[in-house]
CSV table of C-alpha atoms in Angstrom, one decimal:
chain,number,residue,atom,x,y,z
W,535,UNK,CA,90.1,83.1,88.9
W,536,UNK,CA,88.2,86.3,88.3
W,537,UNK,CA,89.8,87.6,84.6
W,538,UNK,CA,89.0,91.1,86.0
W,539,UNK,CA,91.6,90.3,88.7
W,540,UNK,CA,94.6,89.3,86.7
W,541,UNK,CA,94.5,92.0,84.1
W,542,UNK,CA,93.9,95.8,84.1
W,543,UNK,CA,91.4,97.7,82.8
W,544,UNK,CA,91.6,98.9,79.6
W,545,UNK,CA,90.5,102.1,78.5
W,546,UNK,CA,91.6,105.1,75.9
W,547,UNK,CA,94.6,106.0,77.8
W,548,UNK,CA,96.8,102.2,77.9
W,549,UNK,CA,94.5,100.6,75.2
W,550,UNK,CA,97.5,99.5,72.7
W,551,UNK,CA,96.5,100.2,69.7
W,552,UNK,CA,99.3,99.1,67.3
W,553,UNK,CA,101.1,95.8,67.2
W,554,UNK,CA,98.8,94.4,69.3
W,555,UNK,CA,100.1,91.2,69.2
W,556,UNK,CA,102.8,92.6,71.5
W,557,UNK,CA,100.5,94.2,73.8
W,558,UNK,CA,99.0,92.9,77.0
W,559,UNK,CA,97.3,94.2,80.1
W,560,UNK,CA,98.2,91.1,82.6
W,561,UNK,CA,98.9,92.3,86.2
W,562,UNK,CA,102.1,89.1,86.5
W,563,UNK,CA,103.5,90.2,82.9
W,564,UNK,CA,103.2,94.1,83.9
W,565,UNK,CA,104.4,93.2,87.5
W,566,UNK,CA,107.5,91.0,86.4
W,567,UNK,CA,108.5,94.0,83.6
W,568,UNK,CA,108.9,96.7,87.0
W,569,UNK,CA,110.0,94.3,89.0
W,570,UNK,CA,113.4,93.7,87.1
W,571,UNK,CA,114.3,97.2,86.8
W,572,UNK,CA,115.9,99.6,88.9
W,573,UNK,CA,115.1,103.2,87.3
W,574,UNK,CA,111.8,104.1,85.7
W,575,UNK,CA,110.9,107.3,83.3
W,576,UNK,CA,108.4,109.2,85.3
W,577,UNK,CA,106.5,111.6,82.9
W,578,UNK,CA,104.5,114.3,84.1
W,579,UNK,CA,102.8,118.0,83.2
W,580,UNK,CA,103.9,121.3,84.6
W,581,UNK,CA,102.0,123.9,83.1
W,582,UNK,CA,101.3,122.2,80.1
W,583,UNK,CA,105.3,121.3,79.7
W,584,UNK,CA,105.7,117.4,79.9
W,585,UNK,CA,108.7,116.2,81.8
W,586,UNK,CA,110.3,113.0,82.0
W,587,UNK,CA,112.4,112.3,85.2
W,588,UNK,CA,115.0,108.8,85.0
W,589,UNK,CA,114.2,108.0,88.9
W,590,UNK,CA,114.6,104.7,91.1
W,591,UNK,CA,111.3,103.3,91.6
W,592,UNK,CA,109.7,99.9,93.9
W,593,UNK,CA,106.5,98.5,93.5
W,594,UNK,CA,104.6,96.7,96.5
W,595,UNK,CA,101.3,94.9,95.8
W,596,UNK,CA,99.6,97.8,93.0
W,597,UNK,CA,101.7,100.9,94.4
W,598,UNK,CA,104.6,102.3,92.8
W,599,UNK,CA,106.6,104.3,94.9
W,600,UNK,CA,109.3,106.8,94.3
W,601,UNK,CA,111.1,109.6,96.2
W,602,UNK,CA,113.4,112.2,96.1
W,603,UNK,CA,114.6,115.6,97.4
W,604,UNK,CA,111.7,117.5,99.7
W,605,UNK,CA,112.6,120.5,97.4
W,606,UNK,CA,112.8,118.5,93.9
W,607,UNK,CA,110.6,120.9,91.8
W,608,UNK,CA,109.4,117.8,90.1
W,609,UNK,CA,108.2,116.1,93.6
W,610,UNK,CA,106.3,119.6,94.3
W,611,UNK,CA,104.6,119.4,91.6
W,612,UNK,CA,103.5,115.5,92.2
W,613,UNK,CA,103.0,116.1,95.4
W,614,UNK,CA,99.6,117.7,94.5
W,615,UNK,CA,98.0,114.8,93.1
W,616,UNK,CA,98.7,115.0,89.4
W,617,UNK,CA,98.5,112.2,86.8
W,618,UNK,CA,101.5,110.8,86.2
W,619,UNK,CA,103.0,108.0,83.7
W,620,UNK,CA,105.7,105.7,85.1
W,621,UNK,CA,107.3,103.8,82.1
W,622,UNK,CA,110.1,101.4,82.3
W,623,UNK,CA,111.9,99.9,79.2
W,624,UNK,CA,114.2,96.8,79.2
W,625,UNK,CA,116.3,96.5,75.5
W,626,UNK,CA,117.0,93.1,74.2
W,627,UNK,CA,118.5,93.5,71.2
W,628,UNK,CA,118.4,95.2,67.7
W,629,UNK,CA,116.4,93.6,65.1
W,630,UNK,CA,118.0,94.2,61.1
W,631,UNK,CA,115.4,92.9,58.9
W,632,UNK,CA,115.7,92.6,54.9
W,633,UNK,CA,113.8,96.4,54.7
W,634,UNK,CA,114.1,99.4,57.3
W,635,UNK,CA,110.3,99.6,57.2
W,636,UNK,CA,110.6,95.9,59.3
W,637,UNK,CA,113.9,96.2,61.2
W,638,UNK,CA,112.9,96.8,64.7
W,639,UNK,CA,114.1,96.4,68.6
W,640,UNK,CA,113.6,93.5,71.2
W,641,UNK,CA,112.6,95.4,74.2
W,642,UNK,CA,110.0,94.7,77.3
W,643,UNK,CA,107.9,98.0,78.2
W,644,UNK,CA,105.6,99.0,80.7
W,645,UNK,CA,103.1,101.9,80.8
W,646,UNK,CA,101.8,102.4,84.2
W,647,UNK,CA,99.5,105.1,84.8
W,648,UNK,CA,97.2,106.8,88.1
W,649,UNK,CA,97.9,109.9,90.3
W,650,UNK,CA,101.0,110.4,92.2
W,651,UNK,CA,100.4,111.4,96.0
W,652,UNK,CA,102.5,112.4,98.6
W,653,UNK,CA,103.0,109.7,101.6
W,654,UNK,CA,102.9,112.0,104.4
W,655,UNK,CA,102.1,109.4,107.3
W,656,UNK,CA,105.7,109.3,109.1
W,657,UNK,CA,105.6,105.4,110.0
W,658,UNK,CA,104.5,104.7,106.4
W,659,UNK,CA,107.0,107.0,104.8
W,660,UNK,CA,109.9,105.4,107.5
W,661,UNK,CA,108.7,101.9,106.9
W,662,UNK,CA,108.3,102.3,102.6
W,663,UNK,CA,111.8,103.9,102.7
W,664,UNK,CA,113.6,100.9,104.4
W,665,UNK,CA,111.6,98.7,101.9
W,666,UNK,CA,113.3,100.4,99.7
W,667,UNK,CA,116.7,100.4,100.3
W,668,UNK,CA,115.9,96.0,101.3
W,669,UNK,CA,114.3,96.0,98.0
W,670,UNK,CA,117.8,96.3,96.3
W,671,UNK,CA,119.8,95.0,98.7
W,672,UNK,CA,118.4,92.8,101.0
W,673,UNK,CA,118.6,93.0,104.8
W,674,UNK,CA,120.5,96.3,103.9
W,675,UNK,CA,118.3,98.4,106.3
W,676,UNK,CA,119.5,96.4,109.9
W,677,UNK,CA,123.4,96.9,108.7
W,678,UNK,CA,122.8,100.6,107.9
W,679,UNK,CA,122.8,103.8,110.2
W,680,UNK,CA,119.2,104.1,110.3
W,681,UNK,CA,117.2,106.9,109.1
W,682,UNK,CA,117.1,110.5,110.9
W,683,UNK,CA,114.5,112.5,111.6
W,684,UNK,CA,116.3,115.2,109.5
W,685,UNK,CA,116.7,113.4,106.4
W,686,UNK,CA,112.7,112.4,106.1
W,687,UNK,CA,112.3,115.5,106.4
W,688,UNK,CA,114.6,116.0,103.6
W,689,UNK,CA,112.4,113.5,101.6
W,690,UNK,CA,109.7,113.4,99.5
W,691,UNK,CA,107.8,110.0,98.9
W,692,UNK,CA,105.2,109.6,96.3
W,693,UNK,CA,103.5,106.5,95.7
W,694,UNK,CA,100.7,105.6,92.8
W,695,UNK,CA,98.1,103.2,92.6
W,696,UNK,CA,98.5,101.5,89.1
W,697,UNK,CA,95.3,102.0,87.8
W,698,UNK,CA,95.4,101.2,84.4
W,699,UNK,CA,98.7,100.1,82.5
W,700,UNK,CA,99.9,97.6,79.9
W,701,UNK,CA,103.0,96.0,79.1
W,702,UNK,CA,105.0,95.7,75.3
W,703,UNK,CA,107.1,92.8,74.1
W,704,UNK,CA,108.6,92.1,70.9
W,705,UNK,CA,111.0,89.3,70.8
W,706,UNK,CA,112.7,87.0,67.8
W,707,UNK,CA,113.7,87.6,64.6
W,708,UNK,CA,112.5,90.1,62.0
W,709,UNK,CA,109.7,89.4,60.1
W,710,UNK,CA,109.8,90.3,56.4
W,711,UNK,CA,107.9,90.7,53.5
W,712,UNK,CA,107.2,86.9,51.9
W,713,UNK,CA,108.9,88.4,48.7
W,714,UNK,CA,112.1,89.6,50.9
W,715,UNK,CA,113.5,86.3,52.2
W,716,UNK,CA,114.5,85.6,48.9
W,717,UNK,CA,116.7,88.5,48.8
W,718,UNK,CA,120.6,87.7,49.7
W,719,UNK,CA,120.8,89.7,52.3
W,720,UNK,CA,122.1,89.1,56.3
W,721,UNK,CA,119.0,89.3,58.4
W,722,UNK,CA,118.8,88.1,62.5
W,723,UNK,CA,119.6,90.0,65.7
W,724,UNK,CA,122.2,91.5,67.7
W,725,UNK,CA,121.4,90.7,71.5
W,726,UNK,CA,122.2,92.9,74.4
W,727,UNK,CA,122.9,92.1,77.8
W,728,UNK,CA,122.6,94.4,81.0
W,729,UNK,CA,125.0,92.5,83.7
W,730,UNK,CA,126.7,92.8,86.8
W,731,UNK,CA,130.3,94.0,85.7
W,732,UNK,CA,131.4,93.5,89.3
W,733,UNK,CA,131.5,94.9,92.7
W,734,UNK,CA,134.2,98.2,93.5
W,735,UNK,CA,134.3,98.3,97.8
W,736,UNK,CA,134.7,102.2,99.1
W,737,UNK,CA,138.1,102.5,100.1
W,738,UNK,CA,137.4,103.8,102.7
W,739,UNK,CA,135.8,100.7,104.2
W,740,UNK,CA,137.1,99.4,107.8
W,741,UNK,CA,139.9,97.0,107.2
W,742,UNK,CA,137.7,94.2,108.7
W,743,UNK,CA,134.1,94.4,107.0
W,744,UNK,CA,133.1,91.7,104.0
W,745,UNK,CA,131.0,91.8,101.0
W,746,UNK,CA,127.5,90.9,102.8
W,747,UNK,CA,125.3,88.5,101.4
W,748,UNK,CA,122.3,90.9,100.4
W,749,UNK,CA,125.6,92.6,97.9
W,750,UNK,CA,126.9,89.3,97.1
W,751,UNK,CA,123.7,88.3,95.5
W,752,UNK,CA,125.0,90.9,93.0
W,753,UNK,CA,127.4,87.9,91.2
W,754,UNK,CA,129.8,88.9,88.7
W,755,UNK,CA,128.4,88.4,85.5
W,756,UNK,CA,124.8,87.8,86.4
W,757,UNK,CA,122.0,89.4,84.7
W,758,UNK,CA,120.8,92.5,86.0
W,759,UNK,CA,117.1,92.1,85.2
W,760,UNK,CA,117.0,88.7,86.4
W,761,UNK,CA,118.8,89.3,90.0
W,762,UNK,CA,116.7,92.4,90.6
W,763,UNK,CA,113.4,90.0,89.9
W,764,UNK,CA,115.1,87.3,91.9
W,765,UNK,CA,115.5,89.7,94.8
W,766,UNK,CA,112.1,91.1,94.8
W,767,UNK,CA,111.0,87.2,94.8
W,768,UNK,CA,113.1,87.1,97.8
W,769,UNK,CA,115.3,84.9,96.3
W,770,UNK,CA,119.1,86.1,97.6
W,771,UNK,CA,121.6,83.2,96.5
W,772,UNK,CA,124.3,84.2,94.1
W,773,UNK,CA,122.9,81.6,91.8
W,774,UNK,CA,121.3,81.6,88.5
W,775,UNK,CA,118.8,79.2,90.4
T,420,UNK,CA,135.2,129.7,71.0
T,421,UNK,CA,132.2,131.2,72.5
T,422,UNK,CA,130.8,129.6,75.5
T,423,UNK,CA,127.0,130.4,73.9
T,424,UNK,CA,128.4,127.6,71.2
T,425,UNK,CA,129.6,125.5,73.4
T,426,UNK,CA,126.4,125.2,75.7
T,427,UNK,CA,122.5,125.0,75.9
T,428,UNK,CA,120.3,128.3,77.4
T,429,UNK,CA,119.3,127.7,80.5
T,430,UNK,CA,115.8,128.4,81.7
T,431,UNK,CA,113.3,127.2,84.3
T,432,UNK,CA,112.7,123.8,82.0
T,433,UNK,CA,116.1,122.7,81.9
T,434,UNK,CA,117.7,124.6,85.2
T,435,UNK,CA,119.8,121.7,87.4
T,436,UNK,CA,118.3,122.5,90.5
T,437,UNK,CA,119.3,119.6,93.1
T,438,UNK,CA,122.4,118.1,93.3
T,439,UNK,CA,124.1,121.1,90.7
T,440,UNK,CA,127.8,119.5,90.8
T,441,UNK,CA,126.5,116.6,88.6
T,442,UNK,CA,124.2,119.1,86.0
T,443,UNK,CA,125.8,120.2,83.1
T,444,UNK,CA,124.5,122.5,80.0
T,445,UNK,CA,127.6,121.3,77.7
T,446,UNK,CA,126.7,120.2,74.1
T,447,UNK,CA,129.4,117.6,74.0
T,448,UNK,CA,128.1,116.2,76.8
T,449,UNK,CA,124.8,116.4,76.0
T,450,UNK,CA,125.3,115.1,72.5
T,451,UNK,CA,127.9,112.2,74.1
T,452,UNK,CA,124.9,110.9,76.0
T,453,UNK,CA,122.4,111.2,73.4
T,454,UNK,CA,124.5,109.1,70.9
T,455,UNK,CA,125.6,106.3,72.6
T,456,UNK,CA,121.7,104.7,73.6
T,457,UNK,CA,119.2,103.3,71.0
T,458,UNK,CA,116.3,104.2,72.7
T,459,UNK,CA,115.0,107.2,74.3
T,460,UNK,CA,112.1,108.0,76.3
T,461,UNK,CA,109.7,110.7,74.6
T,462,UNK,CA,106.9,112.5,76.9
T,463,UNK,CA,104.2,114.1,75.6
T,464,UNK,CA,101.1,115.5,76.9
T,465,UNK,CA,97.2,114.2,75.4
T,466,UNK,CA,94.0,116.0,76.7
T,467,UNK,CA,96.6,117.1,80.5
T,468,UNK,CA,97.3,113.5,80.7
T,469,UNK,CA,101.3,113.0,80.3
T,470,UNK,CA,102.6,109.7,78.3
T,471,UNK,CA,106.0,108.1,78.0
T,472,UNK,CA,106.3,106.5,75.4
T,473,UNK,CA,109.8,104.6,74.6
T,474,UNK,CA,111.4,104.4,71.3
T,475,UNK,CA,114.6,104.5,68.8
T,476,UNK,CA,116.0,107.6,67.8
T,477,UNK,CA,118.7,109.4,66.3
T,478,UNK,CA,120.2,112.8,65.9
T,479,UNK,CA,121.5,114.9,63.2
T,480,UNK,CA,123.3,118.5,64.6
T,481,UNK,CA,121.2,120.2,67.3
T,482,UNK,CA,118.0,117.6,65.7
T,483,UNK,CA,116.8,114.4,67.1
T,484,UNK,CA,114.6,112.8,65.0
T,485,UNK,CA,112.3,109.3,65.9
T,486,UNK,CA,109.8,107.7,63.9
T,487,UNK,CA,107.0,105.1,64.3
T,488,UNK,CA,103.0,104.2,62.5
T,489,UNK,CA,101.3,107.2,61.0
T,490,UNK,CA,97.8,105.7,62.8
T,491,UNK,CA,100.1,106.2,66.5
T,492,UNK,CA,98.0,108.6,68.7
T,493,UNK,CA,101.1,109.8,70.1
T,494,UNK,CA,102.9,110.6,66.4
T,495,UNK,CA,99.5,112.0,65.3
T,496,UNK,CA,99.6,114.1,68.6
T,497,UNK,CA,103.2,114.9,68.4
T,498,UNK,CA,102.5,115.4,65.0
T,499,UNK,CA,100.3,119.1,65.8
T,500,UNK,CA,104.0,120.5,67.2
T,501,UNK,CA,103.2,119.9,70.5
T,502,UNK,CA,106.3,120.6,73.5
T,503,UNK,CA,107.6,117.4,74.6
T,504,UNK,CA,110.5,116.2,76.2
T,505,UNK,CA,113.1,113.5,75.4
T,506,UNK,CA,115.0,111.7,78.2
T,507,UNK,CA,118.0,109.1,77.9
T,508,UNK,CA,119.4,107.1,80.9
T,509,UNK,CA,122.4,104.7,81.0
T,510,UNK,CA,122.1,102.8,84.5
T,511,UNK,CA,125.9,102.3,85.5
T,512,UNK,CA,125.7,100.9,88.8
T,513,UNK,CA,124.2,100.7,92.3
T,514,UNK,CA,125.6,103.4,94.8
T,515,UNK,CA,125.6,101.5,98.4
T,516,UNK,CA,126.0,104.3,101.1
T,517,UNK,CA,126.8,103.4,105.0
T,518,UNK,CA,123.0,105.2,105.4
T,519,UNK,CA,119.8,104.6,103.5
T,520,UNK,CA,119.9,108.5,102.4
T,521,UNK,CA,123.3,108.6,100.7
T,522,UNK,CA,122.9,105.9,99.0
T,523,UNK,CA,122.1,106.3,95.1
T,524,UNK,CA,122.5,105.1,91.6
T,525,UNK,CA,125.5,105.9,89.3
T,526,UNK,CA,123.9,107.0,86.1
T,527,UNK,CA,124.4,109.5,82.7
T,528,UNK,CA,120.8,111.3,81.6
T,529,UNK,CA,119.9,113.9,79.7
T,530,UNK,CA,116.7,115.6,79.2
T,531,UNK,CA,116.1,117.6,76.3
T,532,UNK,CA,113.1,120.3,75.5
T,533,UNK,CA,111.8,121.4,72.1
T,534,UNK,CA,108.7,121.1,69.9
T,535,UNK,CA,107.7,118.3,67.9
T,536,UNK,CA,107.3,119.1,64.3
T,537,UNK,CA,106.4,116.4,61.4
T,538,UNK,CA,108.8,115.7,58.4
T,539,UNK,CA,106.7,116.3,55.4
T,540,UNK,CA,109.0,116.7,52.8
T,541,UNK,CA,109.7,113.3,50.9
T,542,UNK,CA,113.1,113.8,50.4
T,543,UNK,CA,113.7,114.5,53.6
T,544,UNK,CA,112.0,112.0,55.0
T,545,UNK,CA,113.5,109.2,53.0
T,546,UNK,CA,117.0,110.8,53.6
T,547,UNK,CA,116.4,111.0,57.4
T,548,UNK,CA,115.1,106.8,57.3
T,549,UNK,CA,118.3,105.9,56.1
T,550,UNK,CA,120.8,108.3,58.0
T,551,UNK,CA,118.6,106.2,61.0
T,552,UNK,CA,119.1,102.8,59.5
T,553,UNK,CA,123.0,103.7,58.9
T,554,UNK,CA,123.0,104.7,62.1
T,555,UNK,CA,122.5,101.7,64.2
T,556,UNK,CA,123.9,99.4,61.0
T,557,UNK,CA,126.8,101.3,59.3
T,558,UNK,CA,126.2,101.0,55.3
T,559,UNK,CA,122.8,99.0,56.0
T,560,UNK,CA,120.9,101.1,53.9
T,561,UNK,CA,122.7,100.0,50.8
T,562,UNK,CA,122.1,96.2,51.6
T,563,UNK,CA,118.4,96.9,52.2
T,564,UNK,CA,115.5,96.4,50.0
T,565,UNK,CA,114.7,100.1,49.5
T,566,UNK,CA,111.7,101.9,51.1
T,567,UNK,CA,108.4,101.7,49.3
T,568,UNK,CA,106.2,104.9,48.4
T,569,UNK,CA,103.6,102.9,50.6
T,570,UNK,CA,106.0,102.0,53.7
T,571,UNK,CA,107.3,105.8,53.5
T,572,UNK,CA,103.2,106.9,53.5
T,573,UNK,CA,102.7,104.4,56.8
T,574,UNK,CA,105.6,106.0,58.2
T,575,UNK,CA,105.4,109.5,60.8
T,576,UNK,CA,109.4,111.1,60.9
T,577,UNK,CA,109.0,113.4,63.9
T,578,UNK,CA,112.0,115.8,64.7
T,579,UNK,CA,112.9,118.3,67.4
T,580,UNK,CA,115.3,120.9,67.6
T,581,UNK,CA,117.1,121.1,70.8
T,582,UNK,CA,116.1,124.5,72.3
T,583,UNK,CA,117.2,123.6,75.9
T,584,UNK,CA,118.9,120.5,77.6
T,585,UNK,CA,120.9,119.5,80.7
T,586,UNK,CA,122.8,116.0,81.4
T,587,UNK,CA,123.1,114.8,84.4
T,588,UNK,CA,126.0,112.1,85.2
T,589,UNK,CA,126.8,110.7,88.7
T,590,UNK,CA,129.9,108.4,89.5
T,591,UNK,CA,132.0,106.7,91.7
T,592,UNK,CA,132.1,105.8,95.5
T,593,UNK,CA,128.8,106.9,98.0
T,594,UNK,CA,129.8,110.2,100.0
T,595,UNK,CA,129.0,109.5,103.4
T,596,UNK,CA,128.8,111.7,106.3
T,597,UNK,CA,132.0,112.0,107.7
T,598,UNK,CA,131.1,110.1,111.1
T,599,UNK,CA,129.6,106.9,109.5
T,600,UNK,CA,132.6,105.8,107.9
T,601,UNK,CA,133.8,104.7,111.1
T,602,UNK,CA,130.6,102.5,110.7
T,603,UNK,CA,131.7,98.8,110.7
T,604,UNK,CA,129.1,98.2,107.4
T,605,UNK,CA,130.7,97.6,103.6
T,606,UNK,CA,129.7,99.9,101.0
T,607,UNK,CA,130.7,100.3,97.7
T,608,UNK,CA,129.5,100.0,94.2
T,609,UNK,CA,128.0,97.5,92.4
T,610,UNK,CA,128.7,98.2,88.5
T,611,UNK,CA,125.9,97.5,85.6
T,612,UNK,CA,127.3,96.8,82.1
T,613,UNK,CA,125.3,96.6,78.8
T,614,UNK,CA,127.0,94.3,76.0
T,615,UNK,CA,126.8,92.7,73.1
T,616,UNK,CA,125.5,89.2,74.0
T,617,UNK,CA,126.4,87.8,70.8
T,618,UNK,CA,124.8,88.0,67.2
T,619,UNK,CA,121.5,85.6,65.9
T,620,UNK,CA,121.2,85.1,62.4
T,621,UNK,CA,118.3,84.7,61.1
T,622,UNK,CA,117.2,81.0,60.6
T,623,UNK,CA,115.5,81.9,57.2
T,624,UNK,CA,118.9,83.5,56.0
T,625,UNK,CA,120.0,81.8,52.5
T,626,UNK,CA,122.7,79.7,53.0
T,627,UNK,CA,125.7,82.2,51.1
T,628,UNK,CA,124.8,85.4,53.2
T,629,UNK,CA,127.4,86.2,55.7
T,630,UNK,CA,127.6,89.1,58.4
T,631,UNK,CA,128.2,92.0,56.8
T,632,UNK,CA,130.8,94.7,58.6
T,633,UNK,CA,127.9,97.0,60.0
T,634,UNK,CA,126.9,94.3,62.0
T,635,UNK,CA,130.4,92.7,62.8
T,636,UNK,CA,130.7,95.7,64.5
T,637,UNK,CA,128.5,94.6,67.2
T,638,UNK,CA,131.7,92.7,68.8
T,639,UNK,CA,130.6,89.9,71.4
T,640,UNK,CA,131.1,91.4,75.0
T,641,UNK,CA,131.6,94.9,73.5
T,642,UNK,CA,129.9,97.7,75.4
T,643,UNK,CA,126.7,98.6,73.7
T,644,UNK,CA,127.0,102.4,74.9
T,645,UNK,CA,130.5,102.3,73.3
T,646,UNK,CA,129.8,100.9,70.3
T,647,UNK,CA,126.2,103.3,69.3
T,648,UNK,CA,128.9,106.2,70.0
T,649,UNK,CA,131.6,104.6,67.7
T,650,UNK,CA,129.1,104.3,65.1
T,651,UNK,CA,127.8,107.4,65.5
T,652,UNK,CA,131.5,109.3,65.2
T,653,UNK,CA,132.1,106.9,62.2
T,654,UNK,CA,134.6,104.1,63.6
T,655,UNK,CA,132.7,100.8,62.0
T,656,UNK,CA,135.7,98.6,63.2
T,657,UNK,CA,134.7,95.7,65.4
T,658,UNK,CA,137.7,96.8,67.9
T,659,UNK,CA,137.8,98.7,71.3
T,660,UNK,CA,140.2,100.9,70.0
């Protein structure tokens, strides 16, 4: 295949200039890094101040979309077109080398950048919105009261076309100074975990209504980056696979 | 004690807007939030183009400090005492709503404002690196080889003093509108956790090293968030307590 197609373009703004070894600019790597996460940091420039909004985010194909409050100052301001970086961060674990100069964290990290736009286009809007709310839970939009005309009014839904990002990954143990290994002096990592820690039903649920299966996929214990990529793979089972 | 202690100004920047009941300006709170995640998300603005970049961090008083190469664009940039913004999010769960539109994430975030300025002072460079490495790894510093003049030189310390700030923290059980609860559909939470998955030495580690108490303190299955905020207020036992 086509190199061009499988990676993005690389210019001044994603070019990763440091540790470059843990850079990369492949579409499946950057793809698979979004794809397990449910919030991204979007940053963005308000007369000259940068923001950075923690906001729920779904990719489909090379669109990220995200949406909020119609009168979310920080959706006016997208709304108009301006450049926006989506970055989402995944931490593994902490790394204690034999110096602090080499201790270091496991993490996965994606850069996305293009220009946010408004989707104003009601069966586009209507039809991103319920993939959505699926995207997370799946089949969730045929069991929930569906969408009023009032609250898509209520919302704003930007979408970008990646045009240029790159994706981060360190993983493993430290690496030290030749000298330093000699030193007697605990080195290794300490490994986090983001899991499901359970399901709490509303209380106010009817007396009769069960767990459905697009919630149960959400298995006690299981990782969260790993059922979110399952789901968007359209994988639903409970299972590790 | 004076409430102008107690709390962060509040201007256009860090205003709550949307959603006011779950904003707050409280330094405790703020501080809480700050202290008990490793990494943070810094934006930044280069040429009108914003960047997010993700990295450790710490904070002394009202000062967060973070750190990274001294050839980094965005330290170099940062470096000129440009505004930028540092934002923190803990994802605690997936708020599942009888409706697409009340549905929502349980989450604690704070954005916080200021200018970046460089640490050019040695001393208080070199005391800031190990405040950050006894940070995340209580008494690490001591077991460390120490810091060379050279690492120190390949080393930017950027710092910030909070000028304004506002958390944000939603939880519990989706708020419906009153006439969709007598919807026959389950909602309900489904809870995210962050642990400790367990400690890897390193496989280079001489034989006689063992895990020192700064790490032990990274309990198996303990809460990550619990245990950066233990640290942090000086507890360095391995308990729940």
């Amino acid at each position: 295949m086509d190199k061009k197609l499988d990676t993005f373009p690389v210019s001044a703004r994603n070019k990763v200039r440091l540790m470059r070894q843990r850079g990369s600019y492949d579409k499946k790597l950057v793809y698979s890094i979004l794809d397990s996460a449910l919030l991204c940091n979007v940053g963005y420039v308000i007369d000259g101040q940068p923001y950075v909004t923690p906001t729920a985010f779904w990719r489909e194909q090379n669109h990220l979309y995200w949406h909020g409050s119609s009168a979310s100052r920080a959706l006016i301001a997208q709304s108009k077109g301006i450049p926006v970086c989506l970055t989402v961060s995944h931490v593994d674990g902490l790394v204690i080398a034999r110096s602090g100069f080499h201790s270091s964290v496991n993490y996965r990290s994606v850069m996305a950048f293009g220009q946010a736009s408004l989707v104003e286009d009601e069966d586009h809007k209507r039809r991103a919105m319920d993939v959505y709310v699926d995207r997370f839970v799946p089949g969730r939009t045929s069991a929930n009261r569906a969408a009023t005309d009032k609250e898509l009014q209520a919302t704003k839904l930007l979408s970008m076309d990646i045009e240029e990002a790159s994706a981060k990954v360190r993983v493993g143990m430290p690496v030290d100074d030749d000298e330093d290994y000699a030193l007697p002096v605990w080195a290794g990592v300490v490994n986090f975990k983001t899991l499901v820690a359970g399901i709490s039903p509303d209380p106010k649920n009817l007396p009769d209504v069960s767990v459905p299966p697009g919630i149960a996929v959400y298995a006690e214990g299981r990782m969260v980056d790993e059922t979110l990529s399952a789901i968007y793979d359209g994988d639903t089972t409970s299972s590790h696979g």
